[in-house]
Amino acid sequence: MSGVIENVISNAIVQSFSKKFSDHLVLDAAIVGGGPSAMVAARYLAEAGKKVAVFERKLAPGGGTWGGGMLFNEVVVQDSALHILDKFNIRHTPIADADGYHTLDSVEMASALIYGAVHAGAKIFNSMSVEDIVFKAGKVNGLVINWTPVERLGMHVDPLTVIADAVIDGTGHPSEIIKMATDKAMIAIDTPSGKIEGERPMWVDSGEASTVENTKEYFPGLFACGMSANNCSGGYRMGPIFGGMLLSGKKAAELVIDFLNK
Ligand code: 48H
């Protein structure tokens, strides 16, 4: 009974997804987590002609963007990151009594970041969790992935792998990938202790600046952006202000482009 519409739909989805997935099993850059810093990094990498994919645990990418501040779905971005908002066509309004700061709709921001990354050529694989890294001959070579429902249900199902020249940890507060690298591959990362320093309490301006400073290559081929970078290097948190996340994503892409072009 092939050729009936029910079969045509199913077959088209299976074929189309299989092609997309197999075309992205070997990458220039693999990004873990689909938060705001990762979406910006993905777009800049794709625009530079790099083959890049994002693996996001949840059904909806966007990370902590959607909820704004305490579920009031607005966030704040400062002047220095407006050029990134403008690139993604995200509208913003100046805050009357805080020179240089702007509010914006967090749902518009999340959806525009995702759309911008995908339209630039990055592929997003949602509902996929990165459960391990590929670590060969002293180098991070890629990711070990599985379906999130498999992870959540604790099903005993072996994973698949994605090979990548560069890996970006965009997993937010827990720095999951760098933690795997330090715990399981027992590598020393580029921090004072050689380990994850741990996030510090709220200090908005310090946290915003250090998020960008701490966006770097922590081990050859292994980078961190956004809150993951802050956690690795012991930066302060900053609450619902997102300029640092956007600038961190851009910086991560620039570092990875340089690394790949060497
Ligand atoms: C697949 C994974 C895995 C995994 C996690 O936290 P995020 O929004 O990322 P950032 O760093 O770009 O943005 C941080 C910002 O949202 C924030 O929390 C701020 C500004 N906080 C300040 C404060 O003071 O609290 O997103 C990370 C994403 C999430 O969508 C996770 O589901 C995903 O990564 N993720 N995906 N495999 N192992 N771990």
CSV table of C-alpha atoms and ligand atoms in Angstrom, one decimal:
chain,number,residue,atom,x,y,z
A,1,MET,CA,0.0,0.0,0.0
A,2,SER,CA,2.8,2.5,-0.7
A,3,GLY,CA,1.7,5.7,-2.4
A,4,VAL,CA,-1.2,6.4,0.0
A,5,ILE,CA,-0.9,9.8,1.6
A,6,GLU,CA,-0.4,8.3,5.1
A,7,ASN,CA,2.6,6.4,3.8
A,8,VAL,CA,3.9,9.3,1.7
A,9,ILE,CA,4.0,11.6,4.8
A,10,SER,CA,5.7,9.1,7.0
A,11,ASN,CA,8.2,8.1,4.3
A,12,ALA,CA,9.0,11.8,3.5
A,13,ILE,CA,9.7,12.5,7.2
A,14,VAL,CA,11.9,9.5,7.7
A,15,GLN,CA,13.9,10.1,4.5
A,16,SER,CA,14.2,13.8,5.0
A,17,PHE,CA,15.3,13.5,8.7
A,18,SER,CA,17.7,10.6,7.9
A,19,LYS,CA,19.4,12.7,5.2
A,20,LYS,CA,19.7,15.8,7.5
A,21,PHE,CA,21.0,13.7,10.4
A,22,SER,CA,23.6,11.7,8.3
A,23,ASP,CA,24.7,14.9,6.6
A,24,HIS,CA,25.5,16.3,10.1
A,25,LEU,CA,27.3,13.3,11.7
A,26,VAL,CA,30.7,14.9,10.9
A,27,LEU,CA,30.9,18.6,11.7
A,28,ASP,CA,33.3,21.5,11.8
A,29,ALA,CA,31.6,22.7,15.1
A,30,ALA,CA,29.2,20.9,17.4
A,31,ILE,CA,27.3,23.1,19.9
A,32,VAL,CA,25.7,21.6,23.0
A,33,GLY,CA,22.7,23.4,24.2
A,34,GLY,CA,20.4,25.8,22.3
A,35,GLY,CA,20.4,28.8,24.6
A,36,PRO,CA,20.9,32.4,23.5
A,37,SER,CA,24.7,32.3,23.4
A,38,ALA,CA,24.7,29.1,21.4
A,39,MET,CA,22.1,30.4,18.8
A,40,VAL,CA,24.3,33.5,18.2
A,41,ALA,CA,27.4,31.3,17.9
A,42,ALA,CA,25.6,28.9,15.5
A,43,ARG,CA,24.6,31.8,13.2
A,44,TYR,CA,28.0,33.4,13.0
A,45,LEU,CA,29.6,30.0,12.4
A,46,ALA,CA,27.1,29.1,9.7
A,47,GLU,CA,27.6,32.5,8.0
A,48,ALA,CA,31.4,31.8,7.9
A,49,GLY,CA,30.6,28.7,5.9
A,50,LYS,CA,31.3,26.2,8.7
A,51,LYS,CA,29.2,23.1,9.1
A,52,VAL,CA,27.6,23.5,12.5
A,53,ALA,CA,24.9,21.8,14.4
A,54,VAL,CA,23.3,22.4,17.8
A,55,PHE,CA,22.1,19.5,20.0
A,56,GLU,CA,19.4,20.7,22.4
A,57,ARG,CA,18.0,18.5,25.2
A,58,LYS,CA,14.6,20.1,25.3
A,59,LEU,CA,11.9,20.1,22.7
A,60,ALA,CA,12.2,23.8,22.3
A,61,PRO,CA,15.6,25.5,21.9
A,62,GLY,CA,16.0,28.9,23.4
A,63,GLY,CA,17.2,27.9,26.9
A,64,GLY,CA,16.5,30.4,29.6
A,65,THR,CA,15.4,33.1,27.2
A,66,TRP,CA,11.7,32.3,27.1
A,67,GLY,CA,10.9,33.0,30.8
A,68,GLY,CA,12.4,36.5,30.9
A,69,GLY,CA,12.8,37.6,34.5
A,70,MET,CA,10.9,35.5,37.0
A,71,LEU,CA,8.4,34.6,34.2
A,72,PHE,CA,7.8,38.2,33.3
A,73,ASN,CA,8.6,37.6,29.7
A,74,GLU,CA,10.8,40.6,29.1
A,75,VAL,CA,14.6,40.8,29.3
A,76,VAL,CA,17.2,43.5,29.3
A,77,VAL,CA,20.1,44.1,26.9
A,78,GLN,CA,22.7,46.8,27.0
A,79,ASP,CA,24.0,49.1,24.2
A,80,SER,CA,27.1,47.1,23.5
A,81,ALA,CA,25.0,44.1,22.3
A,82,LEU,CA,22.3,46.0,20.3
A,83,HIS,CA,24.1,45.3,17.0
A,84,ILE,CA,23.4,41.6,17.6
A,85,LEU,CA,19.7,42.2,18.4
A,86,ASP,CA,19.5,44.3,15.2
A,87,LYS,CA,21.2,41.6,13.1
A,88,PHE,CA,18.4,39.2,14.3
A,89,ASN,CA,15.7,41.8,13.8
A,90,ILE,CA,14.8,41.8,17.5
A,91,ARG,CA,13.0,45.0,18.6
A,92,HIS,CA,14.0,46.8,21.8
A,93,THR,CA,12.9,49.8,23.8
A,94,PRO,CA,15.3,52.1,25.8
A,95,ILE,CA,14.8,52.1,29.6
A,96,ALA,CA,14.0,55.7,30.5
A,97,ASP,CA,15.9,55.9,33.7
A,98,ALA,CA,18.8,53.6,32.9
A,99,ASP,CA,21.0,55.0,30.1
A,100,GLY,CA,22.3,52.3,27.8
A,101,TYR,CA,19.9,49.6,28.8
A,102,HIS,CA,16.9,48.3,26.8
A,103,THR,CA,14.0,46.0,27.4
A,104,LEU,CA,12.7,43.5,24.8
A,105,ASP,CA,10.1,40.7,24.6
A,106,SER,CA,11.8,37.4,25.5
A,107,VAL,CA,9.5,35.3,23.3
A,108,GLU,CA,10.5,37.5,20.3
A,109,MET,CA,14.1,37.1,21.3
A,110,ALA,CA,14.0,33.4,21.6
A,111,SER,CA,12.1,32.8,18.4
A,112,ALA,CA,14.2,35.2,16.4
A,113,LEU,CA,17.5,33.7,17.6
A,114,ILE,CA,16.4,30.2,16.6
A,115,TYR,CA,15.1,31.4,13.2
A,116,GLY,CA,18.2,33.4,12.6
A,117,ALA,CA,20.5,30.5,13.3
A,118,VAL,CA,18.5,28.0,11.3
A,119,HIS,CA,18.2,30.3,8.3
A,120,ALA,CA,21.9,31.0,8.3
A,121,GLY,CA,22.5,27.3,7.8
A,122,ALA,CA,23.0,25.9,11.3
A,123,LYS,CA,21.0,22.7,12.0
A,124,ILE,CA,19.3,22.2,15.3
A,125,PHE,CA,18.6,18.7,16.6
A,126,ASN,CA,16.1,19.1,19.4
A,127,SER,CA,15.2,16.5,22.0
A,128,MET,CA,18.7,15.2,21.8
A,129,SER,CA,20.9,15.1,24.9
A,130,VAL,CA,24.6,14.9,24.9
A,131,GLU,CA,25.5,12.2,27.4
A,132,ASP,CA,29.2,12.0,26.8
A,133,ILE,CA,32.2,13.2,24.7
A,134,VAL,CA,34.3,11.3,22.2
A,135,PHE,CA,37.8,11.6,23.6
A,136,LYS,CA,40.6,10.0,21.5
A,137,ALA,CA,44.4,10.4,21.8
A,138,GLY,CA,44.1,13.2,24.2
A,139,LYS,CA,41.7,15.2,22.2
A,140,VAL,CA,38.0,15.9,22.2
A,141,ASN,CA,36.7,14.5,18.9
A,142,GLY,CA,33.0,14.9,19.2
A,143,LEU,CA,29.8,14.1,21.1
A,144,VAL,CA,27.9,11.1,22.3
A,145,ILE,CA,24.2,11.7,21.8
A,146,ASN,CA,20.9,10.0,22.7
A,147,TRP,CA,17.2,10.9,22.6
A,148,THR,CA,16.1,12.9,25.6
A,149,PRO,CA,13.1,10.6,26.3
A,150,VAL,CA,15.5,7.7,26.4
A,151,GLU,CA,17.7,9.6,28.9
A,152,ARG,CA,14.7,10.7,31.0
A,153,LEU,CA,13.1,7.3,31.1
A,154,GLY,CA,16.4,5.7,32.0
A,155,MET,CA,16.1,3.2,29.1
A,156,HIS,CA,19.2,1.1,28.5
A,157,VAL,CA,19.7,2.2,24.9
A,158,ASP,CA,23.2,2.8,23.5
A,159,PRO,CA,24.0,6.2,22.0
A,160,LEU,CA,25.3,7.3,18.7
A,161,THR,CA,28.2,9.7,18.0
A,162,VAL,CA,28.8,13.0,16.2
A,163,ILE,CA,32.4,13.8,15.2
A,164,ALA,CA,33.5,17.5,15.3
A,165,ASP,CA,36.7,19.4,15.0
A,166,ALA,CA,35.5,21.9,17.6
A,167,VAL,CA,33.0,21.5,20.4
A,168,ILE,CA,31.3,24.4,22.2
A,169,ASP,CA,29.7,23.8,25.6
A,170,GLY,CA,26.6,26.1,25.6
A,171,THR,CA,24.9,24.1,28.3
A,172,GLY,CA,24.4,27.1,30.6
A,173,HIS,CA,24.9,27.0,34.4
A,174,PRO,CA,26.1,23.4,34.8
A,175,SER,CA,28.8,23.4,32.1
A,176,GLU,CA,27.8,19.8,31.4
A,177,ILE,CA,30.3,19.0,28.7
A,178,ILE,CA,33.3,20.6,30.3
A,179,LYS,CA,32.4,18.7,33.5
A,180,MET,CA,32.3,15.4,31.6
A,181,ALA,CA,35.7,16.3,30.1
A,182,THR,CA,37.3,17.0,33.5
A,183,ASP,CA,35.6,14.1,35.4
A,184,LYS,CA,35.7,11.4,32.8
A,185,ALA,CA,38.6,12.3,30.5
A,186,MET,CA,40.4,13.7,33.5
A,187,ILE,CA,41.8,16.7,31.6
A,188,ALA,CA,42.9,19.9,33.2
A,189,ILE,CA,41.1,22.9,31.7
A,190,ASP,CA,42.4,26.5,31.3
A,191,THR,CA,41.3,27.7,34.8
A,192,PRO,CA,43.4,28.4,37.9
A,193,SER,CA,42.6,25.0,39.4
A,194,GLY,CA,42.4,23.1,36.1
A,195,LYS,CA,38.8,22.3,37.1
A,196,ILE,CA,35.5,24.1,36.9
A,197,GLU,CA,35.7,27.1,39.3
A,198,GLY,CA,32.0,27.4,39.9
A,199,GLU,CA,29.5,30.2,39.5
A,200,ARG,CA,29.5,33.0,42.0
A,201,PRO,CA,26.5,35.0,43.3
A,202,MET,CA,24.8,38.0,41.6
A,203,TRP,CA,26.8,41.0,40.5
A,204,VAL,CA,25.3,42.2,37.3
A,205,ASP,CA,28.1,44.4,35.7
A,206,SER,CA,30.9,42.0,36.7
A,207,GLY,CA,29.0,39.0,35.5
A,208,GLU,CA,28.2,40.6,32.2
A,209,ALA,CA,31.8,41.5,31.5
A,210,SER,CA,33.3,38.2,32.8
A,211,THR,CA,30.9,36.1,30.7
A,212,VAL,CA,32.5,37.6,27.6
A,213,GLU,CA,36.1,37.4,29.0
A,214,ASN,CA,35.6,33.8,30.1
A,215,THR,CA,34.4,32.7,26.7
A,216,LYS,CA,37.4,30.9,25.5
A,217,GLU,CA,39.0,27.6,24.5
A,218,TYR,CA,39.3,25.6,27.7
A,219,PHE,CA,41.1,22.6,26.2
A,220,PRO,CA,42.3,22.2,22.6
A,221,GLY,CA,39.1,22.1,20.5
A,222,LEU,CA,36.8,22.5,23.5
A,223,PHE,CA,35.2,25.9,24.0
A,224,ALA,CA,32.6,27.3,26.4
A,225,CYS,CA,30.1,30.2,25.9
A,226,GLY,CA,27.4,31.9,27.9
A,227,MET,CA,26.7,30.8,31.5
A,228,SER,CA,28.8,27.7,31.0
A,229,ALA,CA,31.9,29.9,30.4
A,230,ASN,CA,31.0,31.9,33.5
A,231,ASN,CA,30.7,28.7,35.6
A,232,CYS,CA,34.0,27.3,34.3
A,233,SER,CA,35.9,30.4,35.3
A,234,GLY,CA,34.1,31.4,38.5
A,235,GLY,CA,32.2,34.5,37.2
A,236,TYR,CA,29.3,36.2,38.9
A,237,ARG,CA,25.7,35.7,37.8
A,238,MET,CA,23.7,38.5,36.3
A,239,GLY,CA,20.0,37.6,36.2
A,240,PRO,CA,17.8,38.5,33.3
A,241,ILE,CA,20.2,40.7,31.3
A,242,PHE,CA,21.3,39.1,28.1
A,243,GLY,CA,23.9,41.3,26.4
A,244,GLY,CA,26.8,39.2,27.7
A,245,MET,CA,25.2,36.0,26.4
A,246,LEU,CA,24.8,37.5,22.9
A,247,LEU,CA,28.4,38.9,22.9
A,248,SER,CA,29.7,35.6,24.3
A,249,GLY,CA,28.1,33.7,21.4
A,250,LYS,CA,29.7,36.0,18.9
A,251,LYS,CA,33.1,35.7,20.5
A,252,ALA,CA,32.8,31.9,20.7
A,253,ALA,CA,32.1,31.8,17.0
A,254,GLU,CA,35.1,34.0,16.2
A,255,LEU,CA,37.4,31.9,18.3
A,256,VAL,CA,36.2,28.7,16.7
A,257,ILE,CA,36.4,30.1,13.2
A,258,ASP,CA,40.1,31.0,13.9
A,259,PHE,CA,40.7,27.6,15.4
A,260,LEU,CA,39.2,25.9,12.3
A,261,ASN,CA,41.0,28.0,9.9
A,262,LYS,CA,44.5,27.3,11.4
B,1,48H,C1,21.9,18.9,25.2
B,1,48H,C2,21.8,20.5,26.9
B,1,48H,C3,22.6,19.7,27.7
B,1,48H,C4,23.0,18.4,27.2
B,1,48H,C5,22.1,21.5,28.8
B,1,48H,O1,21.2,28.1,30.0
B,1,48H,P1,20.9,28.5,28.6
B,1,48H,O2,19.9,29.5,28.3
B,1,48H,O3,22.3,29.0,27.9
B,1,48H,P2,23.1,30.4,27.8
B,1,48H,O4,24.4,30.2,28.6
B,1,48H,O5,23.3,30.7,26.4
B,1,48H,O6,22.2,31.4,28.5
B,1,48H,C6,22.1,31.6,29.9
B,1,48H,C7,20.8,32.3,30.3
B,1,48H,O7,19.7,31.7,29.8
B,1,48H,C8,20.8,32.4,31.7
B,1,48H,O8,20.5,31.3,32.3
B,1,48H,C9,21.2,33.5,32.5
B,1,48H,C10,21.5,34.8,31.8
B,1,48H,N1,21.2,33.5,33.8
B,1,48H,C11,21.6,34.5,34.7
B,1,48H,C12,21.4,34.1,36.1
B,1,48H,O9,21.8,34.9,37.0
B,1,48H,O10,20.7,33.0,36.4
B,1,48H,O11,20.6,27.2,27.7
B,1,48H,C13,21.4,26.0,27.9
B,1,48H,C14,20.7,25.0,27.1
B,1,48H,C15,19.3,24.5,27.7
B,1,48H,O12,18.3,24.7,26.7
B,1,48H,C16,19.5,23.1,28.1
B,1,48H,O13,18.4,22.3,27.8
B,1,48H,C17,20.6,22.7,27.1
B,1,48H,O14,21.5,23.8,27.1
B,1,48H,N2,21.5,21.6,27.6
B,1,48H,N3,21.4,20.1,25.7
B,1,48H,N4,22.6,18.1,25.9
B,1,48H,N5,23.8,17.6,27.9
B,1,48H,N6,22.7,20.3,28.9
